[in-house]
Coordinates of C-alpha atoms in Angstrom, one line a residue:
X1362 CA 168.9 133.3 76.1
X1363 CA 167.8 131.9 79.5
X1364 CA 167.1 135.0 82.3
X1365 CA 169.2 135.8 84.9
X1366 CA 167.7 134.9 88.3
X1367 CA 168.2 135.9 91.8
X1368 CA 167.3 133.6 94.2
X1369 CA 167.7 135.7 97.1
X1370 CA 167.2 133.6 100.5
X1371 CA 166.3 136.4 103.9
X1372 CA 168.1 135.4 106.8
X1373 CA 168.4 137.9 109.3
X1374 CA 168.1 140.7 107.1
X1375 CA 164.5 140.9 107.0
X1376 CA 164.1 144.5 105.4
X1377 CA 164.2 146.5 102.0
X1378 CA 166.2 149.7 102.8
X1379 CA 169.8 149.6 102.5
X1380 CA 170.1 146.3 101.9
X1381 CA 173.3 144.6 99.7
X1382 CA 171.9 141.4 98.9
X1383 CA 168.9 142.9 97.5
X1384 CA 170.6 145.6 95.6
X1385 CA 173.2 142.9 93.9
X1386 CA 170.0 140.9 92.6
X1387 CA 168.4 143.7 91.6
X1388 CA 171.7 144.6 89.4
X1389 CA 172.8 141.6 88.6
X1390 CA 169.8 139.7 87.1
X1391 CA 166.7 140.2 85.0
X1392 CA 164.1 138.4 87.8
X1393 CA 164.3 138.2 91.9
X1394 CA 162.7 135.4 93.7
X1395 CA 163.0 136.6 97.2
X1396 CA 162.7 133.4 99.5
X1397 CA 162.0 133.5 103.7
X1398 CA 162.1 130.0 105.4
X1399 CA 160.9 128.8 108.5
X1400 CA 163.5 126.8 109.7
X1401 CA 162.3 123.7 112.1
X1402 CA 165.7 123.4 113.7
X1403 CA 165.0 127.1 114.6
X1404 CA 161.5 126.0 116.7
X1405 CA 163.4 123.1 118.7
X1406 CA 165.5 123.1 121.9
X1407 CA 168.6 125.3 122.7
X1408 CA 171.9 123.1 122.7
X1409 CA 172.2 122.3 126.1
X1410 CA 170.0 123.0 128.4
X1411 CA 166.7 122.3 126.2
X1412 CA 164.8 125.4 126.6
X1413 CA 162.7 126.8 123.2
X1414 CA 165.2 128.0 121.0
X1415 CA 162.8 130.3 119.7
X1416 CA 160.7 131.6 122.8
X1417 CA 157.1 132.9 122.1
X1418 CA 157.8 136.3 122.6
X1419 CA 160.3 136.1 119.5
X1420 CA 158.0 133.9 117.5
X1421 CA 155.6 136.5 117.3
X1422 CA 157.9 139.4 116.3
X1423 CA 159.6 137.7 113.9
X1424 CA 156.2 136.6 112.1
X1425 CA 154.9 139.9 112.3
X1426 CA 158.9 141.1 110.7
X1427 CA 157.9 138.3 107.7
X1428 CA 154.5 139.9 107.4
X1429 CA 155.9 143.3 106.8
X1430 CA 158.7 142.3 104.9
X1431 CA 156.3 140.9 102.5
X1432 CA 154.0 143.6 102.4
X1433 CA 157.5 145.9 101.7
X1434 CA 157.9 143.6 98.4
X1435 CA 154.9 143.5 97.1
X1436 CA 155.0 147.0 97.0
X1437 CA 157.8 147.0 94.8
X1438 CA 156.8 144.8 92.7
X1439 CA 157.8 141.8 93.7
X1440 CA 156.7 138.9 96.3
X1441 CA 158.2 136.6 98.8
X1442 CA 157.6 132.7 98.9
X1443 CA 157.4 131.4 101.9
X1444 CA 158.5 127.9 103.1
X1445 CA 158.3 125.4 106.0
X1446 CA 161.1 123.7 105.7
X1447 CA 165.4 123.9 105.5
X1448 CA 166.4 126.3 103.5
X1449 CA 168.4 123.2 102.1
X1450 CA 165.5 121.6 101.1
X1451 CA 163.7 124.6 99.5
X1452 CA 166.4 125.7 97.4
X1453 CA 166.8 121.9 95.7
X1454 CA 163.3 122.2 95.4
X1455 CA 163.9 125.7 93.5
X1456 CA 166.9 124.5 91.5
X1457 CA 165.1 121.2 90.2
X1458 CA 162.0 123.4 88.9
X1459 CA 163.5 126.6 87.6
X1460 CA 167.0 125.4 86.2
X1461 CA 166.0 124.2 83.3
X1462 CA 164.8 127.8 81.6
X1463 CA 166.9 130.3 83.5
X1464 CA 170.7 131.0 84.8
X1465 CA 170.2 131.0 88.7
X1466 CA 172.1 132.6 91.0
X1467 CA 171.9 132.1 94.7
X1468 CA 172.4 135.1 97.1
X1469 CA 172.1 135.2 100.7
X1470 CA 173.7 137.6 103.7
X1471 CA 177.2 135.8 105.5
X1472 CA 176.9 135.0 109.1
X1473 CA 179.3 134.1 111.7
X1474 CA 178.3 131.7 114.0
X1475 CA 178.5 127.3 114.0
X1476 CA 174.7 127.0 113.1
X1477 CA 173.9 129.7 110.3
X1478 CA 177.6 128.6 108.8
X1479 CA 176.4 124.9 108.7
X1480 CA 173.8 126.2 106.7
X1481 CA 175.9 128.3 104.5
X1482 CA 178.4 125.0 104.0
X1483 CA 175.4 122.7 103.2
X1484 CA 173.9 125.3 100.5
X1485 CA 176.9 126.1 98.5
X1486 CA 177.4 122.1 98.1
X1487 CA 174.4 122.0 96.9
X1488 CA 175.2 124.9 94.9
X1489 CA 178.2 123.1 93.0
X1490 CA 176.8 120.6 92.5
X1491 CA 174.1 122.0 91.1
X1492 CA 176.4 124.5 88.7
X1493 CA 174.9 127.6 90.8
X1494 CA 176.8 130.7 90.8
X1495 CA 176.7 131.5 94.9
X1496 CA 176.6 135.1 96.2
X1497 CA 177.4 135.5 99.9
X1498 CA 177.6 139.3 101.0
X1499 CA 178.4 141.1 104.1
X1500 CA 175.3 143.2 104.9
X1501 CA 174.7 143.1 108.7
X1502 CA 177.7 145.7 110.7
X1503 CA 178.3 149.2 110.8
X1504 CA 181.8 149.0 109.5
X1505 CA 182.4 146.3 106.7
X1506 CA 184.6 143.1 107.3
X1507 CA 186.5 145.1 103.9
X1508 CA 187.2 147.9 105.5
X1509 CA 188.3 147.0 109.2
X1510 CA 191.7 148.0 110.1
X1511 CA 192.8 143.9 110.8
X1512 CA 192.3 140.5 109.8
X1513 CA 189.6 138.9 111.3
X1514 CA 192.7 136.6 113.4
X1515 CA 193.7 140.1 114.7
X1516 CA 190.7 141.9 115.8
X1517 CA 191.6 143.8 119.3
X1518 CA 190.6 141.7 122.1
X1519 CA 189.3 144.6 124.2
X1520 CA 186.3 146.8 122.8
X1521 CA 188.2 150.2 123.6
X1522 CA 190.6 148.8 121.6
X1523 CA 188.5 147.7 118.4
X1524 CA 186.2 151.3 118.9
X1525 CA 188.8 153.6 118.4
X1526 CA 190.9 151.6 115.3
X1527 CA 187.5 151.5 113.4
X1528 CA 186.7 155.7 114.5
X1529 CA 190.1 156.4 113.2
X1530 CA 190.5 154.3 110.1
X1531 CA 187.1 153.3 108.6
X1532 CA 184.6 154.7 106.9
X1533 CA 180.8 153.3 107.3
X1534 CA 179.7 152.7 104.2
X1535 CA 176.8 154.8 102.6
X1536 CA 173.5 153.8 103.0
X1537 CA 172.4 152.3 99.4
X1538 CA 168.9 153.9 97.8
X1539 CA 166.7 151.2 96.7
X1540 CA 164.7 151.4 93.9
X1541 CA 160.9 151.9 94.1
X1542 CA 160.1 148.8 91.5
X1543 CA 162.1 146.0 91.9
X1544 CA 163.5 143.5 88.8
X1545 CA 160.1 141.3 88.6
X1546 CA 159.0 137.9 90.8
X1547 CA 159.8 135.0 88.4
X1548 CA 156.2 134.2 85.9
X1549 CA 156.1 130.5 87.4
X1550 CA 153.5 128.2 88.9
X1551 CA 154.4 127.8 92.4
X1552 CA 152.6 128.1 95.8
X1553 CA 153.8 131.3 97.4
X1554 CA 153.0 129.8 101.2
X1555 CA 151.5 131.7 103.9
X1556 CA 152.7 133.4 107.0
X1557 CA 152.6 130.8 110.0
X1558 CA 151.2 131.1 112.9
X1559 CA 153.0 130.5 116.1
X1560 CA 150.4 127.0 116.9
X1561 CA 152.0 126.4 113.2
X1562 CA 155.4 126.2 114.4
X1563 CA 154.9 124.5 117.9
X1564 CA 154.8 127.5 119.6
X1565 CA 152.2 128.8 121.8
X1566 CA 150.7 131.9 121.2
X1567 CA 152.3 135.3 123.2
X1568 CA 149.8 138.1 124.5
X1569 CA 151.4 141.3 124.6
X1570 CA 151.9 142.6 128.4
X1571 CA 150.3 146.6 129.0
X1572 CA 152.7 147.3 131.1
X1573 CA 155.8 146.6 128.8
X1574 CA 158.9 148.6 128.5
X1575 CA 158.5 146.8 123.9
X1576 CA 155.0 147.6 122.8
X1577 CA 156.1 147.6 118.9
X1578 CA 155.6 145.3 116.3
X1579 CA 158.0 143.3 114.6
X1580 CA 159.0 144.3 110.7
X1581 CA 160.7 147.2 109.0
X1582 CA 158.0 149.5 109.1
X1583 CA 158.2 149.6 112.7
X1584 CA 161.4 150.2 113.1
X1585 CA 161.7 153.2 110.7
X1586 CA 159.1 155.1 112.4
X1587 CA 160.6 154.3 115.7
X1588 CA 164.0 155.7 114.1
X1589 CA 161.7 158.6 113.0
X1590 CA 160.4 159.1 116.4
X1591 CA 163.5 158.7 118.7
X1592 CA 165.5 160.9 116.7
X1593 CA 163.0 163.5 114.8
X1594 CA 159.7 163.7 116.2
X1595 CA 160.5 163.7 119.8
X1596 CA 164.5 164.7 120.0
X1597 CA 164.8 162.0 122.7
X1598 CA 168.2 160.7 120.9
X1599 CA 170.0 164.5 122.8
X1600 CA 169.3 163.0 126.0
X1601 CA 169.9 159.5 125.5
X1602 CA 172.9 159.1 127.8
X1603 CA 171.0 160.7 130.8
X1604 CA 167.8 157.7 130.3
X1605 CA 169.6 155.1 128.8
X1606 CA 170.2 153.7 132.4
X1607 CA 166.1 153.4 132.9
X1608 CA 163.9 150.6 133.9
X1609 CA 160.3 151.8 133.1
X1610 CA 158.4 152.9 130.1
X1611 CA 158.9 153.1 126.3
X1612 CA 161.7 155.9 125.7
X1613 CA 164.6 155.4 128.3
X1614 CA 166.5 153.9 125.6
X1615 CA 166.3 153.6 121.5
X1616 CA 165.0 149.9 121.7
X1617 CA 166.2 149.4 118.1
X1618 CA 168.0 145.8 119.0
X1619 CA 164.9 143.8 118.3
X1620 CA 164.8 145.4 115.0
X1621 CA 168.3 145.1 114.5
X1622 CA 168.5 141.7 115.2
X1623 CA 166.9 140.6 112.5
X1624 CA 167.4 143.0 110.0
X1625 CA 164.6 144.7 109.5
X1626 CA 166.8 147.6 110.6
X1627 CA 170.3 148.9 108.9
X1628 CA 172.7 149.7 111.2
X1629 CA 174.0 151.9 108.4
X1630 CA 170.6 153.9 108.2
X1631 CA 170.6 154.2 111.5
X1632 CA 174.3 155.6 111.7
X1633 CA 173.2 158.0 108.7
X1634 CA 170.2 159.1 110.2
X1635 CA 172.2 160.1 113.5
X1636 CA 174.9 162.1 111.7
X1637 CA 172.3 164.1 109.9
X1638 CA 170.4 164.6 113.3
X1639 CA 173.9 166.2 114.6
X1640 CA 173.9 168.2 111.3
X1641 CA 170.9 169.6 111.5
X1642 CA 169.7 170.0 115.3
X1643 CA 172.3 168.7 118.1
X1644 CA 175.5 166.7 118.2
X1645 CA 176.5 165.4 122.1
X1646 CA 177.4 162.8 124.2
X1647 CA 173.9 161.2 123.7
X1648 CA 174.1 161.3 119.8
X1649 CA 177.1 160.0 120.0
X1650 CA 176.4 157.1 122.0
X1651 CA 173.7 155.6 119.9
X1652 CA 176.8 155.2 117.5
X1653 CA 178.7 153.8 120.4
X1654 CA 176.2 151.3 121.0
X1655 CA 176.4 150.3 117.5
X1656 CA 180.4 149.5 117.5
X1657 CA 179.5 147.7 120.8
X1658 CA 177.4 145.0 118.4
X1659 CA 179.8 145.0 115.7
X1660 CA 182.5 144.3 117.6
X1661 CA 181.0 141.4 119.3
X1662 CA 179.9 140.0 115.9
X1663 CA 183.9 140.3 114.5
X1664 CA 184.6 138.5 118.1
X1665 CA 181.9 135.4 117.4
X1666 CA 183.9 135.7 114.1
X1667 CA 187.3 135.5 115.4
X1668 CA 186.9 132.9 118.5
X1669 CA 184.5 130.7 116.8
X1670 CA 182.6 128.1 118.7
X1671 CA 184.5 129.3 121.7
X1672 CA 182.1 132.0 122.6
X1673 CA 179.8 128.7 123.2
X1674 CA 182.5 126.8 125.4
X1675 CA 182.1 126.8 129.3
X1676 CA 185.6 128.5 129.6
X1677 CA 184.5 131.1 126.6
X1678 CA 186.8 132.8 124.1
X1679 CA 189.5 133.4 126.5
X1680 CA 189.4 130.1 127.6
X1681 CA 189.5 130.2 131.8
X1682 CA 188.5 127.2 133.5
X1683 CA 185.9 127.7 136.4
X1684 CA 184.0 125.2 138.3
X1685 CA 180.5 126.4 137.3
X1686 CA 177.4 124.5 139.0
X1687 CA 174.5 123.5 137.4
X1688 CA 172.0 123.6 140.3
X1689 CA 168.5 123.5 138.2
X1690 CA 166.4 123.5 141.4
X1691 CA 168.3 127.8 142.1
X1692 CA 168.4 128.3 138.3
X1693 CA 164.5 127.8 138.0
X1694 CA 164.6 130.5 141.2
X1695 CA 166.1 132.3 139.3
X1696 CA 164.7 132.0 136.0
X1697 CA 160.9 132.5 137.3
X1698 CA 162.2 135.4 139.7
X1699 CA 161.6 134.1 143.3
X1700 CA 165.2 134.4 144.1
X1701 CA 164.2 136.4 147.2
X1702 CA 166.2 139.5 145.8
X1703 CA 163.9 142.1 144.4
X1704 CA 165.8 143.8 141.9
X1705 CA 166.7 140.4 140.1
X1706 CA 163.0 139.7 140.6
X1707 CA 161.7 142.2 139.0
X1708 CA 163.7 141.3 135.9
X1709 CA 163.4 138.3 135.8
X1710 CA 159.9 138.5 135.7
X1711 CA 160.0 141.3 132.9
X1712 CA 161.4 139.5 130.4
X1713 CA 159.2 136.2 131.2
X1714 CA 156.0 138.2 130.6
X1715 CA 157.1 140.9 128.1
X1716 CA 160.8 139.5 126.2
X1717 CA 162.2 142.5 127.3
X1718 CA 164.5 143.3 129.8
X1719 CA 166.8 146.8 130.3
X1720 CA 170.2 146.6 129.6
X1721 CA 170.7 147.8 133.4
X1722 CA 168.9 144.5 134.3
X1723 CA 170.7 142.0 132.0
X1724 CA 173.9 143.0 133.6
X1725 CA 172.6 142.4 136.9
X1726 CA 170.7 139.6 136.6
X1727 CA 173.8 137.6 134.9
X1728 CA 176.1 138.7 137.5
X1729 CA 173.9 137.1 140.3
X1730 CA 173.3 134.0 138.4
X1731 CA 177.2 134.0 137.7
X1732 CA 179.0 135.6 140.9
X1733 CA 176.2 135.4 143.5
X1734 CA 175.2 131.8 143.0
X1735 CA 177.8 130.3 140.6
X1736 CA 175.9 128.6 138.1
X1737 CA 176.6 127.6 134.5
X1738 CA 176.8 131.1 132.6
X1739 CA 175.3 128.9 129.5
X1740 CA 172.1 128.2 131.2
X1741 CA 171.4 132.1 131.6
X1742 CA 172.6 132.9 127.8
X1743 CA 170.4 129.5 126.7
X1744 CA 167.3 131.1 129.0
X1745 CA 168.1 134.9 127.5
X1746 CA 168.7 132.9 124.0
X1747 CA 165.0 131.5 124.3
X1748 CA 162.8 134.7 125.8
X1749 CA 164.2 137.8 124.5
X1750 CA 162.5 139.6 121.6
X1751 CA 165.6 141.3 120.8
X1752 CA 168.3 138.0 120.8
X1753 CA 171.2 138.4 119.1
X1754 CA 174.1 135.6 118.7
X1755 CA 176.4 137.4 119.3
X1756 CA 175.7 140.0 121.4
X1757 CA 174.0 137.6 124.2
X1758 CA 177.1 135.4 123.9
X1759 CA 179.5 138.3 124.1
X1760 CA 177.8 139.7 126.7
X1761 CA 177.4 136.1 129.0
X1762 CA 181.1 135.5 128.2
X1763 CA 181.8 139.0 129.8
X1764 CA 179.2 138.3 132.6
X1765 CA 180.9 135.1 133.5
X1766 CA 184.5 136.7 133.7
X1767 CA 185.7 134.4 130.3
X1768 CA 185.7 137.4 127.9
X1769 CA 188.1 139.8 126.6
X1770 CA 187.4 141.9 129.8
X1771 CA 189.5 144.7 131.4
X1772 CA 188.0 144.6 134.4
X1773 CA 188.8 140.9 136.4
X1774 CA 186.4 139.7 138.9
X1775 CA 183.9 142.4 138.3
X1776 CA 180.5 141.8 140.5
X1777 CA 177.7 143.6 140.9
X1778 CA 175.9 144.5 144.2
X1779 CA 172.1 143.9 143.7
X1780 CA 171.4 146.5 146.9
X1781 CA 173.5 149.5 145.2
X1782 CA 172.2 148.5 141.7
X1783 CA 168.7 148.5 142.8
X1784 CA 168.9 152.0 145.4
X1785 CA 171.2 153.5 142.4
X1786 CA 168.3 152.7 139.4
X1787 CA 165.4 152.6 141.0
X1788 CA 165.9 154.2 144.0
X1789 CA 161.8 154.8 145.3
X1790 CA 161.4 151.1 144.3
X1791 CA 158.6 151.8 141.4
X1792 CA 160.3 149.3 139.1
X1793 CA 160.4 146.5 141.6
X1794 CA 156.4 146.9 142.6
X1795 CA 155.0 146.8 139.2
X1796 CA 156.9 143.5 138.5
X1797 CA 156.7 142.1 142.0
X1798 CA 153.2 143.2 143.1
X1799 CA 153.4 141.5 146.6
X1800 CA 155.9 143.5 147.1
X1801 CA 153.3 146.6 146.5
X1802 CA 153.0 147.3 150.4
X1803 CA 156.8 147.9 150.9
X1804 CA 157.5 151.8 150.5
X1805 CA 160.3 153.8 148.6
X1806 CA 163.7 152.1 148.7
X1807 CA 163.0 149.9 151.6
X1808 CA 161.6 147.2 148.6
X1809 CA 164.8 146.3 148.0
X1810 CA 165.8 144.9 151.0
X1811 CA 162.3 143.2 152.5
X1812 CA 164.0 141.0 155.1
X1813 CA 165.7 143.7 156.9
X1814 CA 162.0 145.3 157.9
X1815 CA 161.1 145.4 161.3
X1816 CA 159.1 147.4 164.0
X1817 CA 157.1 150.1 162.3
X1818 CA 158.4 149.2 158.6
X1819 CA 157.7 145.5 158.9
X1820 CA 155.1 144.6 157.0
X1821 CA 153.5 140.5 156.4
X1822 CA 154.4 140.3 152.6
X1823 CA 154.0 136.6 150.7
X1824 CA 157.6 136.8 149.5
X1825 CA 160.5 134.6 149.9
X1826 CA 163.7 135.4 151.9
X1827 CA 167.1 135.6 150.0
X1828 CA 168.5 132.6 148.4
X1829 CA 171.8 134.4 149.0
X1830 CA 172.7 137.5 150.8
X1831 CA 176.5 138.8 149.7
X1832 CA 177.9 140.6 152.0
X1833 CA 178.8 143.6 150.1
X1834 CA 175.4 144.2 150.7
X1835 CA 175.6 145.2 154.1
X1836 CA 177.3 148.2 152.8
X1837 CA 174.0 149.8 151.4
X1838 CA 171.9 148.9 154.2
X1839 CA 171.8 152.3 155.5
X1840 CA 170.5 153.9 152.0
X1841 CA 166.8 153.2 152.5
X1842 CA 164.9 156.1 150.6
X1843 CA 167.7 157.8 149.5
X1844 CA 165.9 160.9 148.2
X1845 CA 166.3 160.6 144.5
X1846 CA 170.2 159.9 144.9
X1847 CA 170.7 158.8 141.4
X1848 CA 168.3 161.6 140.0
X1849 CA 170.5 164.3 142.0
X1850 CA 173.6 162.5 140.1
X1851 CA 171.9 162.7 136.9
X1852 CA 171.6 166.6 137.0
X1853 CA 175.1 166.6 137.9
X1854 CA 176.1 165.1 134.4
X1855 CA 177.5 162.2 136.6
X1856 CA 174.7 159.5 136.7
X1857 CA 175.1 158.9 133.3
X1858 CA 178.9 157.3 134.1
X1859 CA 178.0 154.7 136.2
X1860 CA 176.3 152.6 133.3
X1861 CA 179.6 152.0 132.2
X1862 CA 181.2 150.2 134.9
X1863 CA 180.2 146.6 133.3
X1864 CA 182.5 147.2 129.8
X1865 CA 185.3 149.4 131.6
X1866 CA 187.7 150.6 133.9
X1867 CA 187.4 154.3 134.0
X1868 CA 190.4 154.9 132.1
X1869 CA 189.1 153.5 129.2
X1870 CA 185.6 155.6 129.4
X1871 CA 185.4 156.9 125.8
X1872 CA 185.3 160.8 125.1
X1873 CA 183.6 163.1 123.2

């Protein structure tokens, strides 16, 4: 009788622990062939705009994700085989050589959005035509697509909404134990491939940055001992809500989105590891809000789900028409971070060096690109799509759609005001001078506002004036130095609040 084989295709689920699809193959057949492909179409040009779609900085953390994920294999027994190519290609290649002496099964983790379902579409034709059995499983939320409280037509189109069905009505599923020896690598003759490089796949090579906010290494290894360390070695996770809000260093905020973003993290695990951490040493606000954070990713995921290919459109999932410009010659200002305005600068120039950038700065950032100079929301999610380490579908989308005022917002015409955002978060200006050094000479708060110096304070700096000065700004003119303002908040239990003016009005600031 012919074995039962898993061909088990990684997407973004690049990781051992907890995982579904690799615990159905290991139930449900007598041999695994666990299969990673290097997609070309992923190492081209973004849709519109023609940026990499696949930056440098992202190259190299998922190769080093692949890497690990291998090692994680071998160690179990088992292998991964490694391809160049469509996944539509190497699993016709597959069927044609191992059909003929074993029952094959294809299995591979659903996704949501136009490109990865073309994919999905394309293999389970194959599939049928081939007589494959095809196993699709939901592996990559918090709460299951099962167990939400709604069809996927009837997900709440406000977060606040979604959050509190899900708290009240689901259950996240248990983690699942994987076993330390998985069901063995098929006894074939085939070429097992070798990890690219990033010259391999077009791409040039990325040299990490010293001074950046991500120092890690791609792959599930990494992430577990960052879980580890966040939550258990240094208790940083009871404080979380107090630093989430900062600009500089490694431990302001969990940094598990690059992890989770391809997988090589559960969102599950990490939920699990967070309710035992309440269990066993603290349960607060901060606890709670890593869990926040993780409904905040789902539900943008069950929106790509339930808008489709409108989270792409220029008038986004709710579908408002706005004129939006698509001046190159301010975008590249933008984009290179010589807009003139320090705090975007200083962003801006993170995330081209490092493929980081704070949360604080991506919501400021995309609301000057959007409100301040009106240009084409898609270019900054295309440019974000491209450079950040951590990109997400969804979540970039999601949040670019809520940026640009076309998402499923309660707050209309919200706008952020570079000066208070900059004097709020960074208010001695140390974040601004170590990513605009020119800027170096400037002291304390003044840095934010250079084109206002004069008499004593002016000082001959090679840095451009404004592009655009809104004049809200006027208003914090006055709050040069303003002698740890936000830190004196902070110890009041009330600097935490303002990060969550982007998502909500204050009414619907969640509780614990």
């Amino acid at each position: 009788m012919a074995k039962r084989l898993a061909i088990y295709l990684f997407r973004n689920d690049l990781r051992v622990h907890d995982n579904y699809c690799l615990q159905w193959s290991h139930l449900n057949c007598d041999l695994i062939l666990p299969l990673y492909c290097f997609d070309p179409r992923h190492f081209q040009e973004t849709w519109h705009f023609g940026f990499p779609k696949t930056g440098p900085q992202r190259t190299k953390f998922l190769l080093e994700s692949v890497c690990d994920l291998r090692s994680n294999l071998l160690a179990r027994n088992s292998n991964l085989l490694i391809k160049k190519e469509t996944p539509e290609n190497a699993i016709q290649d597959l069927f044609k050589m191992l059909k003929n002496d074993h029952k094959l099964f294809l299995v591979f983790q659903e996704e949501v959005t136009r490109e990865e379902i073309d994919v999905e579409r394309a293999l389970k034709k194959i599939c049928k035509a081939e007589n494959v059995e095809v196993h699709t499983i939901w592996n990559a939320t918090l709460y299951n697509k099962e167990d939400i409280p709604f069809k996927v037509s009837h997900v709440p189109d406000t977060y606040t909404g979604f959050r509190k069905s899900v708290e009240s009505q689901c259950e996240v599923r248990s983690t699942v134990k994987m076993p330390d020896t998985l069901k063995p690598f098929p006894n074939v003759n085939i070429d097992l491939g070798h990890i690219p490089s990033s010259k391999d796949l077009g791409i040039s090579d990325f040299l990490p940055h010293p001074k950046s906010a991500f120092p890690w290494k791609g792959g599930e290894t990494s992430a577990l001992k960052r879980v580890n360390y966040f939550l258990w070695e240094s208790d940083k996770v009871a404080k979380y809500k107090e630093t989430r809000n900062g600009l500089i260093g490694d431990d302001y905020s969990t940094k598990f989105s690059a992890w989770l973003s391809v997988g090589c993290l559960s969102p599950r695990f990490v939920y699990s590891e967070v309710k035992k951490y309440e269990q066993k040493r603290v349960s607060n606000q901060s606890t709670y809000w890593v869990i926040f954070e993780l409904i905040w990713r789902d539900y943008f995921r069950y929106v790509a789900l339930k808008y489709g290919d409108k989270m792409f459109y220029p008038s986004g999932i709710m579908g408002k028409h706005i004129e939006w410009k698509q001046d190159m010659k301010k975008f590249d200002l933008w984009k290179d971070g010589k807009t003139g305005v320090p705090f975007v600068d200083a962003n801006m120039r993170e995330l081209a060096l490092t493929g980081w950038m704070s949360n604080r700065g991506r919501q400021n950032v995309a609301s000057f690109l959007v409100k301040d100079l009106g240009i084409d929301w898609r270019l900054g999610a295309e440019w974000f799509e491209s450079q950040l380490i951590d990109h997400d579908v969804c979540s970039n989308y999601g949040n670019w759609n809520y940026a640009a005022g076309i998402g499923n917002d309660p707050r209309e015409n919200r706008k952020f005001n570079m000066i208070k955002q900059g004097l709020d978060y960074d208010p001695e200006g140390e974040f601004v001078r170590l990513w605009v050094p020119e800027l170096a000479p400037v002291k304390n708060g003044k840095v934010h506002t250079p084109w206002t110096l004069t008499g004593n304070d002016f000082v001959d700096i090679d840095y451009p004036k404004p592009m655009v000065i809104a004049p809200e700004w006027s208003r914090q003119l006055g709050r040069v130095n303003p002698s740890g303002f936000y830190k004196n908040q902070q110890k009041k239990g009330m600097g935490n609040q303002r990060g969550l003016d982007f998502y909500f009005s204050n009414k619907n600031q969640p509780k614990k």
